[in-house]
Amino acid sequence: MVPDLPTVQEDGRGGIDRTHQFVDASQDGRFNGNGGANGVTNGVTNGNGTPPCNNVTDLQPAYPTNKPISHPPPAENGAFHSPLQRLNANATFWPPLKAVPLASYYKLHRIPSVDHLTVMAEAQDRNDVQPIELPLNEPTHTEEPQDKSPTNGIHNKILEQVVRTPGRQPSPQPTHLTVPGPGHPRVLQEQGSGYVAPVFEGKEQQMDQVMDQIEEKGFIPSEFVESETNWFYNELGIDDMYFQTESVEAIVNHILSLYAGKIAAFARDDGRLEIRLDKEAADHAVYIDTSKPGVSVTNGPRYEQRIDEKYINGSLGDSSYRVESFRSASHLPGEKDQQLRCYFVYKCDFTNPNPGLEETNLDIIGEKRFLQKATQNTKDIYQEVMNHAVSRTGPVIETFEIEGSREKRLVIAYRQGSAMGLFSALSDLYHYYGATSSRKYVEQFSNGITIMSIYLRPLSQSAPSMKYPPIEASIHQIMKEVSLLYCIPQNKFQWHFASGRLSLQETIYAHCVWVFVGHFLNRLGSEYTSLTSILDPNNSAHAEMLSKIKRRLRTETFTSDYILEIINKYPDLVRALYLAFANTHYVQTRGEQDDFLPTLSYLRLKEDPILDDNQLKDKISKTVVNEHDEMVMTAFRVFNAAVLKTNFYTPTKVALSFRLNPTFLPEVEYPQPLYGMFLVISSEFRGFHLRFRDIARGGIRIVKSRNKEAYSINARSLFDENYNLANTQQRKNKDIPEGGSKGVILLDVHHQDKVRVAFEKYIDSIMDLLLKPASPGIKDPIVDLHGQEEILFMGPDENTADLVNWATEHARKRGASWWKSFFTGKSPKLGGIPHDAYGMTTLSVREYVLGIYRKLSLDETTVRKLQTGGPDGDLGSNEILLGREKYTAIVDGAGVLVDPQGLDRTELLRLAKKRVMISDYDTSKLSSTGYRILVDESNITLPSGEVVNNGMIFRNTFHLRGGNQFDVFVPCGGRPESIDLGSVNKLIVDGKSTIPYIVEGANLFITQDAKLRLEKAGCILYKDASANKGGVTSSSLEVLASLSFDDAGFEENMCIREDGTVPAFYDAYVKEVQETIKKNAALEFEAIWREHQQTGTARSTLSDTLSIAITKLDEELQKTELWKNVELRRSVLQDALPKLLLEKIGLDLIVQRVPDNYLRAIFGSYLASRFVYEHGSSPSQFAFFEFMSKRMARLHPQPGNHGTAPMNGVGA
């Protein structure tokens, strides 16, 4: 909490009134004022004990109601006037929360009467307007409110009756936002811009030189030279910094250009004066343009967009730029509604270019011009904002009133590069609400923070401006929508917003649905359906073939541009569809006392009815002009119906997240139904998180694209890739309680360098939907149609391995009770168990390799081995360290290393321990027939006489060379589908596989159809879903430990100390995890070997068959009455849980701490996997009865004892 600051007096210019309380997100939205209460969750008191009633929700306009109402002061003894003013028993102020009553919603979001606005505006201009006061809280009624539904049929929705996720915990938030309201505005007593440029002593002399040169040019008549020069120097608001920076020649050119614009106006038919001047130098730029206040120009030079693209968006480190912008105080000659807008851009010169990222002292991180020009008041404001910004993921948004003026100062801080295009988009936002800016500043700081300061004032009180609310009201709405704008500063429908056709909410909603439509509209047609009826989707080879055909059939009928073109044609439909979305998901947080309601389209003069789905269907069919248009617009209805919860209306957010019901997915394309689906959208990325069970775990990967074409391909396959990865994870997770999940983040084509920004926004916005909001005005309640608590378990994947520590710490900062288990793969100092350090994945792979040797009585040391994935990787290095085979070839990123006589084992161990590529191998240790070919080499002759023309091609195809060089092949790295149906024949000679044994350590290295061909040719092959499951087992047991310990116990027993000391429990637990991995792998190996011997079914098929059998039985067991048998439950958990956890914590405490649905998953997965491993994938109908009879007999060794009473108080 930032303490109240004293008023800062500065050279007679006044100071900042710091008496207003504001929300600090890091303190759960608590206020602290003049004696006010702290720690209130749903409401707070101000200094005199009354509720401030100034909490606002996202997207809410604030303007005076027609009946002024006020808070009575407290009685002299400090008592409240009414019991209703006291805190409720649960420390809340407000009556039951309601979803927005659309009648009030529309009555208030439309324009108040012109007469009322006129009276208010005139009173405000006279400075005699009464304070806008808020209502007292009415009594909280338990009965249903009286039905006051309007003629359009919309009823109020009590929020407590909307399905609410149970048990979600308070969440300190990633963003700071002042809670606006009329109670105690933050008033700046300082007059002026907050910047004072150093006086340019040579200004008068320079002005004389400028006039002399202008006269020499002869373009401006001599009698006008002085007046034009004086106008430029003294009436445009340009400060002395410009004149001190620019040369006399440059200033002369600017004045001549402005005068030329005036002359050119006489040649125009409309006589309008248009001046467009720009100068771009290496370290600064100047832009001057004619500007109509309050109007966004969608054509012309678009200087603000150019400033965004050329200077602000790319600002980072030494290449940062600050911006100053001024509007001329007077109108242009002969122009009543036009002024000049000037922009000055300067390259930053920092006091300290390389401070720590957490440094906040402005004197250290500030830019020299800023420190020289900013007043003490401005520095105080920026210092306060900076203190918040360094600890936030998202923006800091503050507003101040200027004493004696209707002008408002809006201050926004955010991390550099996290909101591209925000500077120009802000202009569209405040123009939409009838405000214009007099001055704007963009300051960069060397700790990576950008701060914008915008001075806003209402348009002049002319007739056209009367359609806008007073700025005293609209400033609050502008603040709220800055958060929405931050998520997507430049959406695909920005033009509709800039022109006033659609509101910001409507355009961003349309943008999100455009993303949704692009992923789910391309249907496959009847041909694909017919094909699926012929092929067996449960057959692995058929399923893979269907997947490939699906990719081919998905022609680009609906490109993203075509979808965009269609949506752009129907803004009225977008508005109607958005109203239906808002009617479901907007929440009025303070019932009828909520004076700040959202402006869906504040400036429209008529009320639109809220249409139900059938009415929307009818409206779409009557409006669209062809079938394609109808398909696209109908997808909006599908989206609306699928959204179960969203952070769209959360006041502070960094990206937009939607929890979707996946039942809209066609079964013919996605036969395995998803349990949960998240869609996350930001300007930098789009992403999904998919899971097949409530309790599921999988990695989060970030996908990059080399160019626009690659991005288009990646976008088209994004969802299918995510679905397939999660499905593979589901099959791999057969031994553990978690089902399969996966998250995929696709970086936008223009943001390929935003890996960290995208990951942080993705994680934080999903957490918005998992955590209970507890900070009014910061994180307001959301409508939760899912109605169940959700916990996600995630892990590292491509491009995210170094980010999981941040995610873990962020979950802890946001108050998530499950922060310890949120991510696996984290640092051991946070309780993580690194797979590579302990060889977790390799232990499982080795168990299959050793199983083959054991079954066939092979001497490991004589087996010739090929391995892809070298000593620099996790799996490859540990395979070398654990294996004792005769390595004859290794392929990695550097190239190919071969020695038919066997590579030197000591040298290989050296490389594996150092984690370096084969390019570091000492070639002097190769035999006469050995060689090394690196990828950048060409025209190399091998010992056999063969010439290698291209090292890269040789490396990529070496594993397909065939011959009888190798006995076993263990892929530990390489691209997916490196061996497919087209290339597998190179490994088959005379119908016989050239490599007898293959254990697929790398995921998806061989396609399913290629595996079957190899097995038919005699190869003993174990696929990735079986062999490569050690890592998921380790992660699952890491999660279990995180859930079982409390915070103190977790840090004591599972977190490695800063000095590297390893707790004794951690060391022992890792060893138990390793033994569990080997045991599970051995059980599956034996089951597959046995069933293959019995049935002749390919091992690759049996692997999937076993997975499906275990998963299906697991789900059935969790739903049976067996779980209610407490003795059986405890017996199974005693066997399934790690012995060390049971000894350290005890079963009763574990059952108390671990979520019930997670315990059910442990129960089901353990019984199912043990049964299937023992009895196979197609057991007899009596097998399970026999299996369970044996287990029940263990519970009751004495005949006749069949009691099932609860033990130790653990209920059924």
PDB file of C-alpha atoms in Angstrom, residues 228 231 262 273 331-335:
ATOM      1  CA  GLU A 228       4.008  34.674 -39.083  1.00  0.00           C
ATOM      2  CA  TRP A 231       2.667  33.202 -34.409  1.00  0.00           C
ATOM      3  CA  LYS A 262      -2.357  28.603 -45.824  1.00  0.00           C
ATOM      4  CA  LEU A 273      -6.589  24.934 -44.474  1.00  0.00           C
ATOM      5  CA  HIS A 331      -7.759  28.281 -33.983  1.00  0.00           C
ATOM      6  CA  LEU A 332      -6.153  28.638 -37.373  1.00  0.00           C
ATOM      7  CA  PRO A 333      -6.920  31.839 -39.297  1.00  0.00           C
ATOM      8  CA  GLY A 334     -10.327  31.534 -40.913  1.00  0.00           C
ATOM      9  CA  GLU A 335     -10.909  28.122 -39.348  1.00  0.00           C
TER      10      GLU A 335
END
